[in-house]
XYZ file of C-alpha atoms in Angstrom:
252
model
C 73.596 39.679 -137.414
C 76.774 39.397 -135.416
C 79.295 39.387 -138.197
C 82.531 41.285 -138.498
C 83.480 43.541 -141.402
C 85.559 40.809 -143.045
C 82.364 38.819 -143.566
C 80.335 41.954 -144.300
C 82.512 43.864 -146.794
C 79.846 46.511 -147.406
C 79.230 47.300 -143.732
C 78.377 50.989 -143.360
C 77.746 51.502 -147.084
C 74.556 53.104 -148.377
C 73.126 51.750 -151.603
C 70.129 52.358 -153.840
C 68.798 49.774 -156.286
C 66.540 51.090 -159.032
C 64.043 48.380 -159.951
C 64.766 46.265 -156.901
C 61.518 44.563 -155.968
C 61.760 41.414 -158.075
C 64.015 39.214 -160.211
C 67.644 40.258 -160.498
C 66.927 43.482 -158.622
C 65.512 41.711 -155.578
C 68.452 39.294 -155.571
C 70.827 42.283 -155.617
C 68.980 43.954 -152.727
C 69.294 40.789 -150.624
C 72.971 40.308 -151.456
C 73.880 43.921 -150.699
C 72.113 43.658 -147.353
C 73.836 40.377 -146.504
C 77.155 42.087 -147.221
C 76.243 44.743 -144.663
C 74.921 47.593 -146.812
C 71.797 49.575 -146.030
C 69.595 49.419 -149.126
C 66.838 51.574 -150.568
C 65.115 50.245 -153.655
C 62.428 51.421 -156.053
C 59.401 49.570 -157.310
C 56.690 50.537 -159.797
C 53.682 48.487 -158.674
C 52.979 45.619 -156.272
C 53.653 47.348 -152.927
C 52.911 43.998 -151.299
C 55.937 42.487 -153.013
C 58.086 45.461 -151.981
C 56.974 45.108 -148.340
C 57.740 41.399 -148.475
C 61.290 42.093 -149.645
C 61.815 44.654 -146.873
C 60.575 42.104 -144.335
C 62.939 39.449 -145.718
C 65.943 41.748 -145.427
C 64.985 42.860 -141.931
C 64.438 39.275 -140.797
C 68.093 38.628 -141.616
C 69.242 41.666 -139.640
C 69.598 44.057 -142.565
C 68.049 47.397 -143.430
C 65.906 48.076 -146.494
C 63.615 50.911 -147.583
C 61.065 50.647 -150.401
C 60.362 53.703 -152.590
C 57.687 53.847 -155.266
C 58.942 55.307 -158.558
C 58.495 54.525 -162.237
C 61.794 54.944 -164.087
C 59.843 56.301 -167.045
C 58.949 59.295 -164.856
C 62.101 61.408 -164.581
C 60.772 63.547 -161.722
C 59.687 60.517 -159.700
C 63.040 58.806 -160.243
C 64.989 61.922 -159.266
C 62.839 62.327 -156.166
C 63.210 58.681 -155.129
C 66.988 58.876 -155.242
C 66.983 62.078 -153.205
C 64.620 60.498 -150.649
C 66.655 57.310 -150.519
C 69.931 59.138 -149.948
C 68.320 61.280 -147.235
C 66.823 58.254 -145.466
C 70.094 56.330 -145.593
C 72.239 59.294 -144.607
C 74.183 59.341 -147.871
C 74.876 57.209 -150.905
C 77.879 55.109 -151.901
C 76.559 52.839 -154.651
C 73.756 53.153 -157.190
C 72.597 49.994 -158.979
C 70.235 50.659 -161.882
C 68.417 47.436 -162.638
C 65.175 48.918 -163.977
C 64.251 47.773 -167.451
C 61.331 46.751 -169.618
C 61.233 44.160 -172.376
C 58.648 44.442 -175.117
C 59.198 41.980 -177.953
C 58.106 42.661 -181.509
C 59.425 42.693 -185.064
C 60.346 46.131 -186.307
C 57.835 46.071 -189.170
C 54.947 45.898 -186.691
C 56.439 47.463 -183.579
C 54.276 50.104 -181.908
C 55.816 53.553 -181.493
C 54.466 53.867 -177.950
C 56.314 50.657 -177.012
C 59.484 51.984 -178.631
C 59.187 55.183 -176.573
C 58.491 53.236 -173.374
C 61.617 51.129 -173.873
C 63.757 54.216 -174.455
C 62.318 56.089 -171.483
C 63.025 53.298 -168.986
C 66.024 51.474 -170.444
C 68.044 54.479 -171.619
C 66.700 57.781 -170.307
C 66.137 56.224 -166.882
C 69.820 55.256 -166.689
C 70.825 58.822 -167.529
C 68.392 60.404 -165.052
C 69.351 58.064 -162.211
C 73.075 58.586 -162.764
C 72.638 62.350 -162.813
C 70.559 62.266 -159.626
C 72.903 59.884 -157.813
C 75.947 61.953 -158.736
C 74.685 64.716 -156.433
C 75.210 62.381 -153.486
C 78.030 60.010 -154.412
C 81.412 60.656 -152.758
C 84.838 59.944 -154.183
C 85.032 56.162 -154.527
C 81.327 55.952 -155.260
C 80.006 53.597 -157.918
C 77.259 53.534 -160.513
C 76.436 49.999 -161.649
C 74.041 49.477 -164.539
C 72.369 46.179 -165.404
C 72.435 45.901 -169.195
C 72.134 42.785 -171.329
C 74.255 40.570 -173.541
C 71.752 41.360 -176.297
C 73.758 44.567 -176.702
C 76.408 42.360 -178.302
C 74.356 39.742 -180.114
C 70.942 39.690 -181.797
C 69.778 36.264 -180.702
C 66.160 36.009 -181.761
C 63.696 37.861 -183.956
C 61.705 40.519 -182.137
C 64.543 41.690 -179.891
C 65.880 44.515 -182.084
C 64.526 47.414 -180.038
C 65.445 45.899 -176.669
C 68.970 45.123 -177.884
C 69.305 48.649 -179.249
C 68.478 50.146 -175.856
C 71.059 47.952 -174.144
C 73.713 48.853 -176.731
C 72.948 52.515 -176.053
C 73.450 51.903 -172.324
C 76.836 50.269 -172.953
C 77.995 53.339 -174.880
C 76.525 55.717 -172.287
C 78.452 53.936 -169.534
C 81.734 54.391 -171.394
C 81.103 58.108 -171.685
C 79.954 58.506 -168.087
C 83.144 56.861 -166.868
C 85.065 59.749 -168.440
C 82.618 62.373 -167.207
C 82.787 61.197 -163.578
C 86.466 60.203 -163.483
C 87.612 63.533 -162.041
C 85.295 62.909 -159.104
C 86.565 59.374 -158.513
C 83.207 57.771 -159.361
C 83.307 54.502 -161.314
C 80.625 53.504 -163.819
C 80.262 49.847 -164.848
C 77.785 48.010 -167.071
C 76.918 44.399 -166.186
C 75.473 42.414 -169.100
C 73.634 39.279 -167.965
C 72.610 36.561 -170.336
C 69.300 34.706 -170.036
C 68.260 34.683 -166.381
C 65.170 33.318 -164.676
C 62.953 36.344 -164.007
C 59.371 37.467 -164.553
C 60.447 38.678 -167.994
C 62.081 35.335 -168.757
C 60.095 32.632 -166.904
C 61.069 28.979 -167.011
C 57.808 28.198 -168.760
C 58.283 30.900 -171.418
C 57.833 30.159 -175.143
C 61.540 30.369 -175.983
C 63.027 28.794 -172.867
C 64.083 25.479 -174.465
C 65.792 27.236 -177.362
C 67.526 29.667 -175.012
C 68.715 26.887 -172.716
C 70.091 24.791 -175.582
C 71.872 27.790 -177.119
C 74.026 28.097 -173.987
C 77.297 26.148 -173.702
C 76.233 25.260 -170.165
C 72.725 24.241 -171.317
C 71.062 26.224 -168.585
C 69.643 29.618 -167.643
C 71.185 31.692 -164.853
C 69.662 32.081 -161.429
C 69.221 35.759 -160.385
C 71.539 35.245 -157.412
C 74.413 34.425 -159.774
C 74.077 37.887 -161.282
C 73.603 39.453 -157.854
C 76.834 37.949 -156.513
C 78.788 39.489 -159.392
C 77.136 42.886 -158.975
C 77.749 42.858 -155.233
C 81.430 42.113 -155.779
C 81.669 45.153 -158.068
C 80.021 47.247 -155.356
C 82.694 46.337 -152.828
C 85.560 48.750 -152.067
C 88.182 46.193 -153.138
C 86.919 46.063 -156.729
C 89.141 48.940 -157.822
C 90.413 50.004 -161.268
C 87.301 48.657 -163.011
C 85.667 51.496 -164.886
C 83.865 52.317 -168.121
C 83.460 48.699 -169.191
C 80.670 46.273 -170.022
C 81.205 42.972 -168.240
C 79.202 40.064 -169.633
C 78.004 37.266 -167.351
C 76.186 34.731 -169.507
C 77.859 31.350 -169.087
C 79.571 31.660 -172.464
C 76.310 32.304 -174.278
C 77.813 35.009 -176.482
C 81.227 33.351 -176.819
């Protein structure tokens, strides 16, 4: 790409996206690369999909590296971030998009599913932030993809998922204080319903979800990615320790 830094506001920046091979994560990887950042991203399975994303980024003149790591595995996650930072030559922005969604009413919810949700959605955020902090310079950023379900219980069966996202929102507030002396910002982005593998357009609740929105629609992943990429940019200063909801007024 022959673009100047005004068009590529993240030129020279090194970024890692946890859970970046599909859905919102893949959209974020593409947007970061288009803004000039070098991007490493993790995936759990489907190496073919990860290779396809790398090829897409490279075809547009960007740089992307795929790293296999399950966010439920603390050692693997820690190692992936270290490998990503080494391959990129540093780290400026961490985006933690990894998350799992297992629906079920509390009275019949399996304990192993509860533990899986906590390990990825909450512990994974903690582990990734701790690992990234070893590499982030002053002015670095940790961006977490949460959910507007942290604010509103919308449907039956979402109690555990919403609880994990509420925990993330509180963790982000605390981390903002913990990293402030190092000049590292921590921000939680809370999307509303978005078209992903977890929320397909042919899903059982899609009509209800669409009609519950003031805009009568479900977000495209790129809409979330554009917002996240703006927060990653150097000019998005004095934003710290907050949860920013992007849901088309869904939780208004």
